[in-house]
Amino acid sequence: MADQEEQVKLYGTWASPFSQRIEIALKLKGVPFEYIEEDLTNKSPSLLKYNPVHKKIPVLVHNDKPVAESLFILEYIDETWKNNPILPLDPHERAMARFWASFIDNKILATALKIGLCKGEEKEVVILEVCEQLKMLEQQLNGKDFFGGDKIGFVDIVGNIVAFWFQITHEVLGGDFFTPEKFPSLFEWIGKLQEIDLVNECRPPREKHLAYVRGKYESLINAPK
Ligand SMILES: N[C@@H](CCC(=O)N[C@@H](CS)C(=O)NCC(=O)O)C(=O)O
């Protein structure tokens, strides 16, 4: 566990599923931390100093040493505070957890982000693609409550983006494909996540989140081409 002397700071923004991942992990480990809300329209000198490459949140700063990129931060947290492991201990299971976490960000998220930007037939193709990817992810649950087994782990924490951000975005876009009928196991999993207090503590209030995502989407489609 962390020494009394240790200083842990998280630079994040309230609506970001990426900074929520880090909040969930720190709470799971019981690591006290200072949360610093960033204004991404006016990034702080500290954020630019700590993440000069991507200039993005989240950034974890542990005793003045920064770590950027949510997947790497999760690994850092798991290696630094050993209680309540996030990654499986078995090397093959660890590799698989990393594989599916990367699949969520590099495939599902990357495809989902295209949905709001295209129309007609092109949009249908993208929706089919994301549904296939979500099915592949769903199959990984394979009768388990969580991707991590009987408790949340790496893929569950990374998957918060599917569970919460994706659901809200789907609603804003007026989608009809991300439903419990089409993805029963994923929705059961979302239900299980919602039973976990510390996960709920890290989620933004639904109405506020909906309004934020709606605003983002409108400014995206109204942006000069
Ligand atoms: N791959 C990054 C993504 C983080 C990310 O996209 N952060 C967004 C907020 S949700 C950001 O800081 N955007 C600011 C910018 O792009 O200028 C991670 O996993 O941490």
CSV table of C-alpha atoms and ligand atoms in Angstrom, one decimal:
chain,number,residue,atom,x,y,z
A,1,MET,CA,0.0,0.0,0.0
A,2,ALA,CA,0.9,3.6,-0.4
A,3,ASP,CA,3.2,5.3,2.2
A,4,GLN,CA,1.7,8.2,4.1
A,5,GLU,CA,4.3,10.3,2.4
A,6,GLU,CA,3.2,9.4,-1.1
A,7,GLN,CA,1.5,12.0,-3.3
A,8,VAL,CA,-0.9,10.9,-6.0
A,9,LYS,CA,-2.6,13.3,-8.3
A,10,LEU,CA,-5.0,12.6,-11.2
A,11,TYR,CA,-5.5,15.1,-13.9
A,12,GLY,CA,-8.9,14.4,-15.5
A,13,THR,CA,-12.2,15.7,-16.7
A,14,TRP,CA,-15.5,14.7,-15.3
A,15,ALA,CA,-17.0,13.4,-18.5
A,16,SER,CA,-14.0,11.5,-19.7
A,17,PRO,CA,-14.4,7.7,-19.6
A,18,PHE,CA,-10.5,7.6,-19.7
A,19,SER,CA,-10.1,9.5,-16.5
A,20,GLN,CA,-13.0,7.5,-14.9
A,21,ARG,CA,-10.9,4.3,-15.5
A,22,ILE,CA,-8.1,5.7,-13.4
A,23,GLU,CA,-10.5,6.9,-10.6
A,24,ILE,CA,-12.1,3.4,-10.5
A,25,ALA,CA,-8.6,1.7,-10.3
A,26,LEU,CA,-7.4,4.0,-7.5
A,27,LYS,CA,-10.6,3.5,-5.5
A,28,LEU,CA,-10.4,-0.2,-6.0
A,29,LYS,CA,-6.9,-0.2,-4.6
A,30,GLY,CA,-7.9,2.3,-1.8
A,31,VAL,CA,-5.2,4.7,-2.9
A,32,PRO,CA,-5.9,8.3,-1.7
A,33,PHE,CA,-5.5,10.8,-4.5
A,34,GLU,CA,-6.0,14.4,-5.4
A,35,TYR,CA,-8.3,14.9,-8.4
A,36,ILE,CA,-7.6,17.9,-10.6
A,37,GLU,CA,-10.3,18.8,-13.0
A,38,GLU,CA,-8.8,20.1,-16.3
A,39,ASP,CA,-10.4,22.5,-18.7
A,40,LEU,CA,-9.5,21.0,-22.0
A,41,THR,CA,-10.3,24.3,-23.8
A,42,ASN,CA,-7.7,26.0,-21.7
A,43,LYS,CA,-5.2,23.3,-20.6
A,44,SER,CA,-3.2,24.0,-17.5
A,45,PRO,CA,0.6,24.5,-17.6
A,46,SER,CA,0.8,21.4,-15.3
A,47,LEU,CA,-1.0,19.2,-17.8
A,48,LEU,CA,1.2,20.4,-20.7
A,49,LYS,CA,4.3,19.8,-18.5
A,50,TYR,CA,3.2,16.3,-17.5
A,51,ASN,CA,1.9,15.2,-20.8
A,52,PRO,CA,3.8,17.2,-23.4
A,53,VAL,CA,3.5,14.5,-26.1
A,54,HIS,CA,-0.3,14.0,-26.3
A,55,LYS,CA,-1.5,16.9,-24.1
A,56,LYS,CA,-4.4,14.8,-23.0
A,57,ILE,CA,-6.0,13.7,-19.8
A,58,PRO,CA,-5.8,11.4,-17.9
A,59,VAL,CA,-2.4,11.9,-16.3
A,60,LEU,CA,-1.4,10.3,-13.1
A,61,VAL,CA,1.3,12.0,-11.1
A,62,HIS,CA,2.9,9.9,-8.4
A,63,ASN,CA,5.5,11.7,-6.3
A,64,ASP,CA,5.9,14.2,-9.1
A,65,LYS,CA,6.5,11.4,-11.7
A,66,PRO,CA,3.9,11.5,-14.5
A,67,VAL,CA,2.3,8.6,-16.3
A,68,ALA,CA,0.1,9.3,-19.3
A,69,GLU,CA,-2.4,7.1,-21.4
A,70,SER,CA,-5.1,5.3,-19.4
A,71,LEU,CA,-4.0,1.8,-20.2
A,72,PHE,CA,-0.4,2.4,-19.1
A,73,ILE,CA,-1.6,4.2,-16.0
A,74,LEU,CA,-3.8,1.2,-15.1
A,75,GLU,CA,-0.8,-1.1,-15.4
A,76,TYR,CA,1.3,1.3,-13.4
A,77,ILE,CA,-1.3,1.4,-10.6
A,78,ASP,CA,-1.5,-2.4,-10.6
A,79,GLU,CA,2.3,-2.8,-10.3
A,80,THR,CA,2.7,-0.1,-7.7
A,81,TRP,CA,-0.2,-1.1,-5.4
A,82,LYS,CA,-0.4,-4.8,-5.3
A,83,ASN,CA,-3.6,-5.3,-3.4
A,84,ASN,CA,-6.8,-6.1,-5.3
A,85,PRO,CA,-5.0,-7.0,-8.5
A,86,ILE,CA,-6.5,-5.6,-11.7
A,87,LEU,CA,-4.7,-7.7,-14.2
A,88,PRO,CA,-4.8,-11.5,-13.9
A,89,LEU,CA,-1.7,-13.2,-12.4
A,90,ASP,CA,-1.5,-15.9,-15.1
A,91,PRO,CA,0.7,-14.6,-18.0
A,92,HIS,CA,-1.6,-15.9,-20.7
A,93,GLU,CA,-4.6,-14.4,-19.0
A,94,ARG,CA,-2.7,-11.1,-18.6
A,95,ALA,CA,-1.9,-11.0,-22.3
A,96,MET,CA,-5.5,-11.7,-23.2
A,97,ALA,CA,-6.8,-9.0,-20.9
A,98,ARG,CA,-4.4,-6.5,-22.6
A,99,PHE,CA,-5.5,-7.8,-26.0
A,100,TRP,CA,-9.2,-7.2,-25.3
A,101,ALA,CA,-8.5,-3.8,-23.6
A,102,SER,CA,-6.7,-2.7,-26.7
A,103,PHE,CA,-9.5,-4.1,-28.9
A,104,ILE,CA,-11.9,-1.9,-27.0
A,105,ASP,CA,-9.9,1.3,-27.6
A,106,ASN,CA,-8.5,0.5,-31.0
A,107,LYS,CA,-11.4,-1.2,-32.7
A,108,ILE,CA,-14.7,-0.6,-30.9
A,109,LEU,CA,-14.1,3.0,-29.9
A,110,ALA,CA,-12.4,3.8,-33.2
A,111,THR,CA,-15.4,2.4,-35.1
A,112,ALA,CA,-18.0,3.9,-32.8
A,113,LEU,CA,-16.5,7.4,-33.2
A,114,LYS,CA,-17.2,7.1,-37.0
A,115,ILE,CA,-20.9,6.5,-36.5
A,116,GLY,CA,-21.9,10.2,-35.8
A,117,LEU,CA,-19.8,11.4,-38.7
A,118,CYS,CA,-21.4,9.4,-41.6
A,119,LYS,CA,-24.9,9.0,-43.1
A,120,GLY,CA,-27.0,6.6,-45.0
A,121,GLU,CA,-25.5,3.4,-46.4
A,122,GLU,CA,-22.0,4.3,-45.1
A,123,LYS,CA,-23.5,4.7,-41.6
A,124,GLU,CA,-25.2,1.3,-41.8
A,125,VAL,CA,-21.9,-0.4,-42.7
A,126,VAL,CA,-20.1,1.2,-39.7
A,127,ILE,CA,-23.0,0.2,-37.4
A,128,LEU,CA,-22.7,-3.4,-38.7
A,129,GLU,CA,-18.9,-3.3,-38.1
A,130,VAL,CA,-19.3,-2.0,-34.5
A,131,CYS,CA,-22.0,-4.6,-33.8
A,132,GLU,CA,-19.6,-7.4,-34.9
A,133,GLN,CA,-16.9,-6.0,-32.7
A,134,LEU,CA,-19.3,-5.7,-29.7
A,135,LYS,CA,-20.4,-9.4,-30.3
A,136,MET,CA,-16.7,-10.5,-30.2
A,137,LEU,CA,-16.3,-8.6,-26.9
A,138,GLU,CA,-19.5,-10.0,-25.5
A,139,GLN,CA,-18.3,-13.6,-26.3
A,140,GLN,CA,-15.5,-13.0,-23.9
A,141,LEU,CA,-17.9,-12.9,-21.0
A,142,ASN,CA,-18.7,-16.5,-21.6
A,143,GLY,CA,-21.1,-16.9,-18.7
A,144,LYS,CA,-19.0,-14.9,-16.3
A,145,ASP,CA,-20.3,-11.9,-14.3
A,146,PHE,CA,-17.3,-9.8,-15.3
A,147,PHE,CA,-14.5,-10.0,-17.9
A,148,GLY,CA,-12.3,-10.4,-14.9
A,149,GLY,CA,-14.3,-13.4,-13.6
A,150,ASP,CA,-16.3,-12.9,-10.4
A,151,LYS,CA,-14.9,-9.4,-9.8
A,152,ILE,CA,-14.0,-6.5,-11.9
A,153,GLY,CA,-10.6,-6.4,-13.6
A,154,PHE,CA,-8.6,-4.7,-16.4
A,155,VAL,CA,-11.1,-5.3,-19.2
A,156,ASP,CA,-14.1,-4.3,-17.0
A,157,ILE,CA,-12.4,-1.0,-16.1
A,158,VAL,CA,-11.4,-0.3,-19.7
A,159,GLY,CA,-14.8,-1.4,-20.8
A,160,ASN,CA,-16.5,1.3,-18.8
A,161,ILE,CA,-16.3,3.2,-22.1
A,162,VAL,CA,-18.7,0.6,-23.7
A,163,ALA,CA,-20.9,0.4,-20.6
A,164,PHE,CA,-21.5,4.0,-20.0
A,165,TRP,CA,-20.0,6.4,-22.6
A,166,PHE,CA,-21.2,4.3,-25.5
A,167,GLN,CA,-24.7,3.9,-24.1
A,168,ILE,CA,-25.1,7.6,-23.7
A,169,THR,CA,-23.6,8.3,-27.2
A,170,HIS,CA,-25.9,5.7,-28.7
A,171,GLU,CA,-28.9,7.5,-27.1
A,172,VAL,CA,-27.7,10.9,-28.4
A,173,LEU,CA,-27.3,9.5,-31.9
A,174,GLY,CA,-30.8,7.9,-31.7
A,175,GLY,CA,-29.3,4.5,-32.3
A,176,ASP,CA,-31.4,1.3,-32.1
A,177,PHE,CA,-28.6,-1.3,-32.2
A,178,PHE,CA,-27.1,-1.3,-28.8
A,179,THR,CA,-29.9,-3.0,-26.9
A,180,PRO,CA,-30.3,-5.8,-24.3
A,181,GLU,CA,-32.0,-7.9,-27.0
A,182,LYS,CA,-29.0,-7.8,-29.3
A,183,PHE,CA,-26.3,-7.9,-26.5
A,184,PRO,CA,-27.9,-9.7,-23.6
A,185,SER,CA,-24.6,-10.6,-21.9
A,186,LEU,CA,-23.1,-7.2,-22.3
A,187,PHE,CA,-26.2,-5.6,-20.7
A,188,GLU,CA,-26.1,-8.1,-17.8
A,189,TRP,CA,-22.5,-7.1,-17.3
A,190,ILE,CA,-23.5,-3.4,-17.4
A,191,GLY,CA,-26.1,-4.2,-14.7
A,192,LYS,CA,-23.4,-5.9,-12.6
A,193,LEU,CA,-21.1,-2.9,-12.9
A,194,GLN,CA,-24.0,-0.7,-11.8
A,195,GLU,CA,-24.2,-2.7,-8.6
A,196,ILE,CA,-20.7,-1.6,-7.6
A,197,ASP,CA,-20.7,1.5,-5.5
A,198,LEU,CA,-17.2,2.6,-6.4
A,199,VAL,CA,-17.9,2.3,-10.1
A,200,ASN,CA,-21.1,4.4,-9.7
A,201,GLU,CA,-19.2,7.0,-7.7
A,202,CYS,CA,-16.9,7.5,-10.8
A,203,ARG,CA,-19.8,8.0,-13.2
A,204,PRO,CA,-21.1,11.4,-14.1
A,205,PRO,CA,-24.8,12.2,-13.4
A,206,ARG,CA,-26.8,10.8,-16.4
A,207,GLU,CA,-28.6,13.9,-17.4
A,208,LYS,CA,-25.5,16.1,-17.2
A,209,HIS,CA,-23.6,13.5,-19.2
A,210,LEU,CA,-26.3,13.3,-21.8
A,211,ALA,CA,-26.4,17.1,-22.2
A,212,TYR,CA,-22.6,17.2,-22.5
A,213,VAL,CA,-22.4,14.4,-25.2
A,214,ARG,CA,-25.3,16.1,-27.1
A,215,GLY,CA,-23.5,19.4,-27.1
A,216,LYS,CA,-20.2,17.8,-28.3
A,217,TYR,CA,-22.1,16.0,-31.1
A,218,GLU,CA,-23.9,19.1,-32.2
A,219,SER,CA,-20.7,21.2,-32.3
A,220,LEU,CA,-19.0,18.3,-34.3
A,221,ILE,CA,-21.7,18.2,-37.0
A,222,ASN,CA,-22.0,21.9,-37.2
A,223,ALA,CA,-18.3,22.5,-37.4
A,224,PRO,CA,-17.2,24.1,-40.7
A,225,LYS,CA,-16.0,21.4,-43.1
B,1,LIG,N1,-5.6,7.2,-25.5
B,1,LIG,C1,-5.9,8.1,-24.4
B,1,LIG,C2,-7.1,8.9,-24.7
B,1,LIG,C3,-7.3,10.1,-23.8
B,1,LIG,C4,-8.2,11.1,-24.4
B,1,LIG,O1,-8.8,11.0,-25.5
B,1,LIG,N2,-8.4,12.2,-23.6
B,1,LIG,C5,-9.2,13.3,-24.1
B,1,LIG,C6,-10.4,13.6,-23.1
B,1,LIG,S1,-11.6,12.3,-23.1
B,1,LIG,C7,-8.4,14.6,-24.1
B,1,LIG,O2,-7.6,14.8,-23.2
B,1,LIG,N3,-8.5,15.4,-25.1
B,1,LIG,C8,-7.8,16.7,-25.2
B,1,LIG,C9,-7.3,16.9,-26.6
B,1,LIG,O3,-7.4,16.0,-27.5
B,1,LIG,O4,-6.8,18.0,-26.8
B,1,LIG,C10,-6.0,7.4,-23.1
B,1,LIG,O5,-6.3,6.2,-23.1
B,1,LIG,O6,-5.7,8.0,-22.0
